[in-house]
């Protein structure tokens, strides 16, 4: 689901709200979450999950094209940990065969489809 699709779904569910208001609310929520993470805050949404930053120490990587060693700087990366309710809901959906045989990333992503058996 993309941000645009989320806005469309929410606007359809909340037909008493103007589309622009729904669009602005989603934009502000995502902007505030991004700002919180950028300043080192942890975000917890009970039943859904938590967002935090994980530290990645500096390391030596390789340029895949040339094989040359490259020094990679330390960095912080966003991390999402799903909550129990979200994990249970996803697993229940898989158990009741509500999902196709393959789960894929977004359509414009180059990531390969993942067989359900690989998801544990």
mmCIF file of N, CA and C in Angstrom:
data_model
loop_
_atom_site.group_PDB
_atom_site.id
_atom_site.type_symbol
_atom_site.label_atom_id
_atom_site.label_comp_id
_atom_site.label_asym_id
_atom_site.label_seq_id
_atom_site.Cartn_x
_atom_site.Cartn_y
_atom_site.Cartn_z
ATOM 1 N N UNK A 1 0.845 -1.172 0.000
ATOM 2 C CA UNK A 1 0.000 0.000 0.000
ATOM 3 C C UNK A 1 0.896 1.242 0.000
ATOM 4 N N UNK A 2 0.576 2.163 -0.858
ATOM 5 C CA UNK A 2 1.322 3.415 -0.922
ATOM 6 C C UNK A 2 0.628 4.472 -0.064
ATOM 7 N N UNK A 3 1.305 5.595 0.134
ATOM 8 C CA UNK A 3 0.701 6.685 0.900
ATOM 9 C C UNK A 3 -0.578 7.161 0.209
ATOM 10 N N UNK A 4 -0.553 7.275 -1.104
ATOM 11 C CA UNK A 4 -1.739 7.712 -1.855
ATOM 12 C C UNK A 4 -2.899 6.738 -1.684
ATOM 13 N N UNK A 5 -2.594 5.445 -1.722
ATOM 14 C CA UNK A 5 -3.644 4.436 -1.528
ATOM 15 C C UNK A 5 -4.220 4.529 -0.116
ATOM 16 N N UNK A 6 -3.363 4.725 0.875
ATOM 17 C CA UNK A 6 -3.835 4.879 2.258
ATOM 18 C C UNK A 6 -4.765 6.077 2.371
ATOM 19 N N UNK A 7 -4.377 7.191 1.794
ATOM 20 C CA UNK A 7 -5.212 8.396 1.834
ATOM 21 C C UNK A 7 -6.554 8.130 1.160
ATOM 22 N N UNK A 8 -6.541 7.476 0.006
ATOM 23 C CA UNK A 8 -7.785 7.160 -0.706
ATOM 24 C C UNK A 8 -8.707 6.291 0.142
ATOM 25 N N UNK A 9 -8.146 5.269 0.792
ATOM 26 C CA UNK A 9 -8.943 4.359 1.621
ATOM 27 C C UNK A 9 -9.532 5.097 2.816
ATOM 28 N N UNK A 10 -8.695 5.886 3.497
ATOM 29 C CA UNK A 10 -9.180 6.629 4.663
ATOM 30 C C UNK A 10 -10.240 7.651 4.268
ATOM 31 N N UNK A 11 -10.035 8.332 3.154
ATOM 32 C CA UNK A 11 -11.007 9.322 2.692
ATOM 33 C C UNK A 11 -12.342 8.655 2.357
ATOM 34 N N UNK A 12 -12.294 7.472 1.770
ATOM 35 C CA UNK A 12 -13.528 6.745 1.448
ATOM 36 C C UNK A 12 -14.237 6.282 2.720
ATOM 37 N N UNK A 13 -13.457 5.848 3.727
ATOM 38 C CA UNK A 13 -14.044 5.404 4.996
ATOM 39 C C UNK A 13 -14.627 6.563 5.796
ATOM 40 N N UNK A 14 -14.048 7.733 5.650
ATOM 41 C CA UNK A 14 -14.473 8.919 6.401
ATOM 42 C C UNK A 14 -15.079 9.935 5.438
ATOM 43 N N UNK A 15 -16.194 9.560 4.834
ATOM 44 C CA UNK A 15 -16.757 10.404 3.780
ATOM 45 C C UNK A 15 -17.266 11.754 4.279
ATOM 46 N N UNK A 16 -17.349 11.938 5.607
ATOM 47 C CA UNK A 16 -17.755 13.231 6.154
ATOM 48 C C UNK A 16 -16.588 14.224 6.202
ATOM 49 N N UNK A 17 -15.367 13.734 5.948
ATOM 50 C CA UNK A 17 -14.179 14.595 5.943
ATOM 51 C C UNK A 17 -13.763 14.903 4.508
ATOM 52 N N UNK A 18 -13.392 16.144 4.246
ATOM 53 C CA UNK A 18 -12.879 16.466 2.903
ATOM 54 C C UNK A 18 -11.586 15.702 2.627
ATOM 55 N N UNK A 19 -11.402 15.312 1.384
ATOM 56 C CA UNK A 19 -10.215 14.555 0.973
ATOM 57 C C UNK A 19 -8.943 15.291 1.377
ATOM 58 N N UNK A 20 -8.914 16.603 1.180
ATOM 59 C CA UNK A 20 -7.719 17.400 1.507
ATOM 60 C C UNK A 20 -7.384 17.321 2.994
ATOM 61 N N UNK A 21 -8.408 17.232 3.861
ATOM 62 C CA UNK A 21 -8.159 17.120 5.304
ATOM 63 C C UNK A 21 -7.519 15.778 5.641
ATOM 64 N N UNK A 22 -7.998 14.721 5.015
ATOM 65 C CA UNK A 22 -7.422 13.389 5.235
ATOM 66 C C UNK A 22 -5.980 13.375 4.740
ATOM 67 N N UNK A 23 -5.765 13.932 3.566
ATOM 68 C CA UNK A 23 -4.427 14.005 2.984
ATOM 69 C C UNK A 23 -3.472 14.770 3.912
ATOM 70 N N UNK A 24 -3.931 15.897 4.438
ATOM 71 C CA UNK A 24 -3.114 16.717 5.340
ATOM 72 C C UNK A 24 -2.830 15.979 6.647
ATOM 73 N N UNK A 25 -3.820 15.269 7.184
ATOM 74 C CA UNK A 25 -3.625 14.523 8.431
ATOM 75 C C UNK A 25 -2.566 13.434 8.257
ATOM 76 N N UNK A 26 -2.655 12.686 7.181
ATOM 77 C CA UNK A 26 -1.669 11.630 6.921
ATOM 78 C C UNK A 26 -0.287 12.246 6.740
ATOM 79 N N UNK A 27 -0.199 13.330 5.986
ATOM 80 C CA UNK A 27 1.082 14.003 5.768
ATOM 81 C C UNK A 27 1.688 14.479 7.087
ATOM 82 N N UNK A 28 0.862 15.078 7.948
ATOM 83 C CA UNK A 28 1.365 15.592 9.232
ATOM 84 C C UNK A 28 1.792 14.463 10.167
ATOM 85 N N UNK A 29 1.049 13.375 10.181
ATOM 86 C CA UNK A 29 1.424 12.231 11.025
ATOM 87 C C UNK A 29 2.779 11.694 10.590
ATOM 88 N N UNK A 30 2.949 11.470 9.297
ATOM 89 C CA UNK A 30 4.216 10.934 8.794
ATOM 90 C C UNK A 30 5.368 11.911 9.006
ATOM 91 N N UNK A 31 5.113 13.195 8.832
ATOM 92 C CA UNK A 31 6.150 14.208 9.046
ATOM 93 C C UNK A 31 6.573 14.242 10.515
ATOM 94 N N UNK A 32 5.598 14.175 11.421
ATOM 95 C CA UNK A 32 5.921 14.205 12.851
ATOM 96 C C UNK A 32 6.687 12.951 13.258
ATOM 97 N N UNK A 33 6.310 11.810 12.715
ATOM 98 C CA UNK A 33 7.035 10.573 13.016
ATOM 99 C C UNK A 33 8.469 10.659 12.500
ATOM 100 N N UNK A 34 8.649 11.192 11.303
ATOM 101 C CA UNK A 34 9.991 11.343 10.732
ATOM 102 C C UNK A 34 10.840 12.286 11.578
ATOM 103 N N UNK A 35 10.245 13.386 12.018
ATOM 104 C CA UNK A 35 10.962 14.342 12.860
ATOM 105 C C UNK A 35 11.356 13.706 14.183
ATOM 106 N N UNK A 36 10.449 12.945 14.769
ATOM 107 C CA UNK A 36 10.744 12.284 16.045
ATOM 108 C C UNK A 36 11.931 11.336 15.897
ATOM 109 N N UNK A 37 11.928 10.524 14.868
ATOM 110 C CA UNK A 37 13.050 9.606 14.651
ATOM 111 C C UNK A 37 14.342 10.363 14.370
ATOM 112 N N UNK A 38 14.257 11.433 13.601
ATOM 113 C CA UNK A 38 15.450 12.213 13.258
ATOM 114 C C UNK A 38 16.078 12.865 14.482
ATOM 115 N N UNK A 39 15.290 13.066 15.536
ATOM 116 C CA UNK A 39 15.824 13.654 16.768
ATOM 117 C C UNK A 39 16.086 12.595 17.836
ATOM 118 N N UNK A 40 16.034 11.327 17.439
ATOM 119 C CA UNK A 40 16.388 10.248 18.357
ATOM 120 C C UNK A 40 15.260 9.733 19.226
ATOM 121 N N UNK A 41 14.045 10.216 19.013
ATOM 122 C CA UNK A 41 12.910 9.740 19.808
ATOM 123 C C UNK A 41 12.479 8.350 19.353
ATOM 124 N N UNK A 42 11.912 7.615 20.286
ATOM 125 C CA UNK A 42 11.313 6.313 19.991
ATOM 126 C C UNK A 42 9.817 6.542 19.847
ATOM 127 N N UNK A 43 9.196 5.872 18.896
ATOM 128 C CA UNK A 43 7.758 6.000 18.670
ATOM 129 C C UNK A 43 7.118 4.659 18.987
ATOM 130 N N UNK A 44 6.134 4.669 19.872
ATOM 131 C CA UNK A 44 5.428 3.432 20.204
ATOM 132 C C UNK A 44 3.943 3.616 19.941
ATOM 133 N N UNK A 45 3.400 2.742 19.121
ATOM 134 C CA UNK A 45 1.968 2.728 18.839
ATOM 135 C C UNK A 45 1.460 1.384 19.337
ATOM 136 N N UNK A 46 0.838 1.396 20.505
ATOM 137 C CA UNK A 46 0.401 0.153 21.151
ATOM 138 C C UNK A 46 -0.447 -0.684 20.208
ATOM 139 N N UNK A 47 -0.151 -1.966 20.181
ATOM 140 C CA UNK A 47 -0.882 -2.892 19.333
ATOM 141 C C UNK A 47 -0.366 -2.946 17.902
ATOM 142 N N UNK A 48 0.375 -1.941 17.498
ATOM 143 C CA UNK A 48 0.913 -1.903 16.136
ATOM 144 C C UNK A 48 2.404 -2.188 16.143
ATOM 145 N N UNK A 49 3.170 -1.397 16.896
ATOM 146 C CA UNK A 49 4.602 -1.623 16.968
ATOM 147 C C UNK A 49 5.349 -0.378 17.382
ATOM 148 N N UNK A 50 6.665 -0.468 17.344
ATOM 149 C CA UNK A 50 7.485 0.678 17.735
ATOM 150 C C UNK A 50 8.569 0.928 16.691
ATOM 151 N N UNK A 51 8.895 2.190 16.556
ATOM 152 C CA UNK A 51 9.948 2.644 15.656
ATOM 153 C C UNK A 51 11.070 3.200 16.516
ATOM 154 N N UNK A 52 12.291 2.836 16.200
ATOM 155 C CA UNK A 52 13.443 3.346 16.928
ATOM 156 C C UNK A 52 14.625 3.399 15.970
ATOM 157 N N UNK A 53 15.755 3.855 16.485
ATOM 158 C CA UNK A 53 16.972 3.905 15.683
ATOM 159 C C UNK A 53 17.930 2.838 16.168
ATOM 160 N N UNK A 54 18.583 2.161 15.248
ATOM 161 C CA UNK A 54 19.630 1.196 15.574
ATOM 162 C C UNK A 54 20.948 1.720 15.025
ATOM 163 N N UNK A 55 21.983 1.592 15.842
ATOM 164 C CA UNK A 55 23.315 2.049 15.459
ATOM 165 C C UNK A 55 24.012 0.982 14.635
ATOM 166 N N UNK A 56 24.600 1.393 13.541
ATOM 167 C CA UNK A 56 25.420 0.511 12.712
ATOM 168 C C UNK A 56 26.850 1.046 12.778
ATOM 169 N N UNK A 57 27.781 0.267 13.341
ATOM 170 C CA UNK A 57 29.166 0.748 13.467
ATOM 171 C C UNK A 57 29.848 0.851 12.102
ATOM 172 N N UNK A 58 30.955 1.589 12.052
ATOM 173 C CA UNK A 58 31.684 1.677 10.781
ATOM 174 C C UNK A 58 32.209 0.303 10.382
ATOM 175 N N UNK A 59 32.333 0.092 9.086
ATOM 176 C CA UNK A 59 32.821 -1.204 8.613
ATOM 177 C C UNK A 59 33.457 -1.040 7.242
ATOM 178 N N UNK A 60 34.111 -2.087 6.832
ATOM 179 C CA UNK A 60 34.694 -2.113 5.494
ATOM 180 C C UNK A 60 33.737 -2.886 4.590
ATOM 181 N N UNK A 61 33.298 -2.238 3.517
ATOM 182 C CA UNK A 61 32.420 -2.877 2.545
ATOM 183 C C UNK A 61 33.161 -3.083 1.240
ATOM 184 N N UNK A 62 32.463 -3.595 0.275
ATOM 185 C CA UNK A 62 33.067 -3.825 -1.043
ATOM 186 C C UNK A 62 32.189 -3.187 -2.110
ATOM 187 N N UNK A 63 32.842 -2.562 -3.070
ATOM 188 C CA UNK A 63 32.146 -2.065 -4.243
ATOM 189 C C UNK A 63 31.797 -3.298 -5.079
ATOM 190 N N UNK A 64 30.505 -3.597 -5.282
ATOM 191 C CA UNK A 64 30.137 -4.823 -5.997
ATOM 192 C C UNK A 64 30.608 -4.845 -7.453
ATOM 193 N N UNK A 65 30.798 -3.688 -8.031
ATOM 194 C CA UNK A 65 31.209 -3.627 -9.435
ATOM 195 C C UNK A 65 32.705 -3.890 -9.597
ATOM 196 N N UNK A 66 33.510 -3.285 -8.707
ATOM 197 C CA UNK A 66 34.965 -3.388 -8.858
ATOM 198 C C UNK A 66 35.611 -4.338 -7.863
ATOM 199 N N UNK A 67 34.900 -4.660 -6.774
ATOM 200 C CA UNK A 67 35.479 -5.506 -5.735
ATOM 201 C C UNK A 67 36.391 -4.737 -4.794
ATOM 202 N N UNK A 68 36.545 -3.446 -5.025
ATOM 203 C CA UNK A 68 37.412 -2.599 -4.210
ATOM 204 C C UNK A 68 36.832 -2.420 -2.805
ATOM 205 N N UNK A 69 37.698 -2.428 -1.786
ATOM 206 C CA UNK A 69 37.275 -2.179 -0.408
ATOM 207 C C UNK A 69 36.889 -0.715 -0.252
ATOM 208 N N UNK A 70 35.816 -0.495 0.496
ATOM 209 C CA UNK A 70 35.316 0.854 0.721
ATOM 210 C C UNK A 70 35.020 1.006 2.209
ATOM 211 N N UNK A 71 35.503 2.087 2.814
ATOM 212 C CA UNK A 71 35.218 2.362 4.221
ATOM 213 C C UNK A 71 33.812 2.950 4.323
ATOM 214 N N UNK A 72 32.965 2.295 5.104
ATOM 215 C CA UNK A 72 31.600 2.773 5.311
ATOM 216 C C UNK A 72 31.509 3.386 6.704
ATOM 217 N N UNK A 73 30.969 4.586 6.785
ATOM 218 C CA UNK A 73 30.867 5.307 8.049
ATOM 219 C C UNK A 73 29.792 4.693 8.943
ATOM 220 N N UNK A 74 29.904 4.971 10.225
ATOM 221 C CA UNK A 74 28.862 4.574 11.171
ATOM 222 C C UNK A 74 27.588 5.339 10.836
ATOM 223 N N UNK A 75 26.462 4.738 11.153
ATOM 224 C CA UNK A 75 25.195 5.421 10.885
ATOM 225 C C UNK A 75 24.098 4.857 11.774
ATOM 226 N N UNK A 76 23.008 5.588 11.844
ATOM 227 C CA UNK A 76 21.803 5.129 12.517
ATOM 228 C C UNK A 76 20.778 4.797 11.447
ATOM 229 N N UNK A 77 20.076 3.698 11.639
ATOM 230 C CA UNK A 77 19.051 3.295 10.679
ATOM 231 C C UNK A 77 17.720 3.125 11.407
ATOM 232 N N UNK A 78 16.618 3.527 10.775
ATOM 233 C CA UNK A 78 15.308 3.315 11.391
ATOM 234 C C UNK A 78 15.021 1.820 11.511
ATOM 235 N N UNK A 79 14.378 1.452 12.608
ATOM 236 C CA UNK A 79 14.043 0.050 12.867
ATOM 237 C C UNK A 79 12.592 -0.010 13.317
ATOM 238 N N UNK A 80 11.847 -0.989 12.805
ATOM 239 C CA UNK A 80 10.455 -1.198 13.220
ATOM 240 C C UNK A 80 10.340 -2.549 13.885
ATOM 241 N N UNK A 81 9.745 -2.566 15.066
ATOM 242 C CA UNK A 81 9.479 -3.820 15.762
ATOM 243 C C UNK A 81 7.966 -3.954 15.883
ATOM 244 N N UNK A 82 7.378 -4.936 15.195
ATOM 245 C CA UNK A 82 5.921 -5.084 15.259
ATOM 246 C C UNK A 82 5.458 -5.477 16.653
ATOM 247 N N UNK A 83 4.288 -4.969 17.040
ATOM 248 C CA UNK A 83 3.690 -5.315 18.318
ATOM 249 C C UNK A 83 3.033 -6.684 18.250
ATOM 250 N N UNK A 84 2.701 -7.218 19.416
ATOM 251 C CA UNK A 84 2.109 -8.554 19.494
ATOM 252 C C UNK A 84 0.800 -8.641 18.708
ATOM 253 N N UNK A 85 -0.061 -7.638 18.844
ATOM 254 C CA UNK A 85 -1.346 -7.680 18.134
ATOM 255 C C UNK A 85 -1.148 -7.713 16.617
ATOM 256 N N UNK A 86 -0.206 -6.941 16.106
ATOM 257 C CA UNK A 86 0.066 -6.941 14.667
ATOM 258 C C UNK A 86 0.633 -8.281 14.221
ATOM 259 N N UNK A 87 1.587 -8.815 14.982
ATOM 260 C CA UNK A 87 2.163 -10.132 14.639
ATOM 261 C C UNK A 87 1.077 -11.199 14.627
ATOM 262 N N UNK A 88 0.224 -11.202 15.651
ATOM 263 C CA UNK A 88 -0.851 -12.195 15.732
ATOM 264 C C UNK A 88 -1.822 -12.058 14.562
ATOM 265 N N UNK A 89 -2.166 -10.827 14.217
ATOM 266 C CA UNK A 89 -3.114 -10.603 13.120
ATOM 267 C C UNK A 89 -2.543 -11.073 11.782
ATOM 268 N N UNK A 90 -1.275 -10.778 11.543
ATOM 269 C CA UNK A 90 -0.628 -11.212 10.300
ATOM 270 C C UNK A 90 -0.553 -12.729 10.246
ATOM 271 N N UNK A 91 -0.127 -13.348 11.334
ATOM 272 C CA UNK A 91 -0.010 -14.804 11.357
ATOM 273 C C UNK A 91 -1.365 -15.483 11.225
ATOM 274 N N UNK A 92 -2.402 -14.901 11.815
ATOM 275 C CA UNK A 92 -3.741 -15.464 11.693
ATOM 276 C C UNK A 92 -4.206 -15.399 10.234
ATOM 277 N N UNK A 93 -3.906 -14.314 9.556
ATOM 278 C CA UNK A 93 -4.283 -14.189 8.146
ATOM 279 C C UNK A 93 -3.588 -15.253 7.305
ATOM 280 N N UNK A 94 -2.315 -15.518 7.590
ATOM 281 C CA UNK A 94 -1.585 -16.548 6.848
ATOM 282 C C UNK A 94 -2.159 -17.932 7.136
ATOM 283 N N UNK A 95 -2.531 -18.198 8.374
ATOM 284 C CA UNK A 95 -3.059 -19.513 8.741
ATOM 285 C C UNK A 95 -4.399 -19.785 8.081
ATOM 286 N N UNK A 96 -5.167 -18.742 7.823
ATOM 287 C CA UNK A 96 -6.484 -18.922 7.219
ATOM 288 C C UNK A 96 -6.456 -18.740 5.701
ATOM 289 N N UNK A 97 -5.277 -18.827 5.110
ATOM 290 C CA UNK A 97 -5.097 -18.771 3.651
ATOM 291 C C UNK A 97 -5.761 -17.562 3.013
ATOM 292 N N UNK A 98 -5.684 -16.420 3.669
ATOM 293 C CA UNK A 98 -6.231 -15.198 3.090
ATOM 294 C C UNK A 98 -5.200 -14.500 2.215
ATOM 295 N N UNK A 99 -4.030 -15.102 2.065
ATOM 296 C CA UNK A 99 -2.948 -14.490 1.310
ATOM 297 C C UNK A 99 -2.640 -15.348 0.092
ATOM 298 N N UNK A 100 -2.136 -14.742 -0.949
ATOM 299 C CA UNK A 100 -1.726 -15.529 -2.117
ATOM 300 C C UNK A 100 -0.517 -16.389 -1.783
ATOM 301 N N UNK A 101 -0.169 -17.300 -2.701
ATOM 302 C CA UNK A 101 0.968 -18.193 -2.480
ATOM 303 C C UNK A 101 2.276 -17.437 -2.336
ATOM 304 N N UNK A 102 2.351 -16.258 -2.884
ATOM 305 C CA UNK A 102 3.580 -15.467 -2.825
ATOM 306 C C UNK A 102 3.261 -14.107 -2.218
ATOM 307 N N UNK A 103 4.157 -13.631 -1.380
ATOM 308 C CA UNK A 103 4.046 -12.295 -0.816
ATOM 309 C C UNK A 103 5.138 -11.471 -1.464
ATOM 310 N N UNK A 104 4.777 -10.313 -2.003
ATOM 311 C CA UNK A 104 5.789 -9.503 -2.684
ATOM 312 C C UNK A 104 5.876 -8.129 -2.052
ATOM 313 N N UNK A 105 6.942 -7.438 -2.386
ATOM 314 C CA UNK A 105 7.117 -6.054 -1.989
ATOM 315 C C UNK A 105 6.244 -5.208 -2.897
ATOM 316 N N UNK A 106 6.383 -3.892 -2.811
ATOM 317 C CA UNK A 106 5.607 -3.018 -3.674
ATOM 318 C C UNK A 106 5.925 -3.318 -5.137
ATOM 319 N N UNK A 107 5.008 -2.962 -6.006
ATOM 320 C CA UNK A 107 5.141 -3.296 -7.424
ATOM 321 C C UNK A 107 6.387 -2.701 -8.058
ATOM 322 N N UNK A 108 6.790 -1.510 -7.609
ATOM 323 C CA UNK A 108 7.935 -0.866 -8.234
ATOM 324 C C UNK A 108 9.253 -1.263 -7.581
ATOM 325 N N UNK A 109 9.208 -2.170 -6.636
ATOM 326 C CA UNK A 109 10.409 -2.629 -5.955
ATOM 327 C C UNK A 109 11.018 -3.782 -6.748
ATOM 328 N N UNK A 110 12.324 -3.850 -6.788
ATOM 329 C CA UNK A 110 12.992 -4.928 -7.512
ATOM 330 C C UNK A 110 13.164 -6.180 -6.669
ATOM 331 N N UNK A 111 12.685 -6.156 -5.431
ATOM 332 C CA UNK A 111 12.852 -7.307 -4.550
ATOM 333 C C UNK A 111 12.043 -8.484 -5.085
ATOM 334 N N UNK A 112 12.586 -9.690 -4.972
ATOM 335 C CA UNK A 112 11.860 -10.862 -5.468
ATOM 336 C C UNK A 112 10.699 -11.217 -4.547
ATOM 337 N N UNK A 113 9.740 -11.970 -5.078
ATOM 338 C CA UNK A 113 8.657 -12.477 -4.254
ATOM 339 C C UNK A 113 9.211 -13.456 -3.241
ATOM 340 N N UNK A 114 8.579 -13.498 -2.079
ATOM 341 C CA UNK A 114 9.029 -14.375 -1.005
ATOM 342 C C UNK A 114 7.996 -15.477 -0.826
ATOM 343 N N UNK A 115 8.384 -16.755 -0.937
ATOM 344 C CA UNK A 115 7.419 -17.828 -0.716
ATOM 345 C C UNK A 115 6.920 -17.794 0.726
ATOM 346 N N UNK A 116 5.645 -18.115 0.925
ATOM 347 C CA UNK A 116 5.082 -18.108 2.275
ATOM 348 C C UNK A 116 5.858 -19.020 3.206
ATOM 349 N N UNK A 117 6.353 -20.141 2.712
ATOM 350 C CA UNK A 117 7.075 -21.085 3.558
ATOM 351 C C UNK A 117 8.331 -20.466 4.152
ATOM 352 N N UNK A 118 8.882 -19.454 3.498
ATOM 353 C CA UNK A 118 10.103 -18.812 3.994
ATOM 354 C C UNK A 118 9.817 -17.841 5.124
ATOM 355 N N UNK A 119 8.549 -17.516 5.347
ATOM 356 C CA UNK A 119 8.204 -16.547 6.379
ATOM 357 C C UNK A 119 8.069 -17.172 7.752
ATOM 358 N N UNK A 120 8.198 -18.451 7.861
ATOM 359 C CA UNK A 120 8.196 -19.108 9.160
ATOM 360 C C UNK A 120 6.853 -19.461 9.580
#
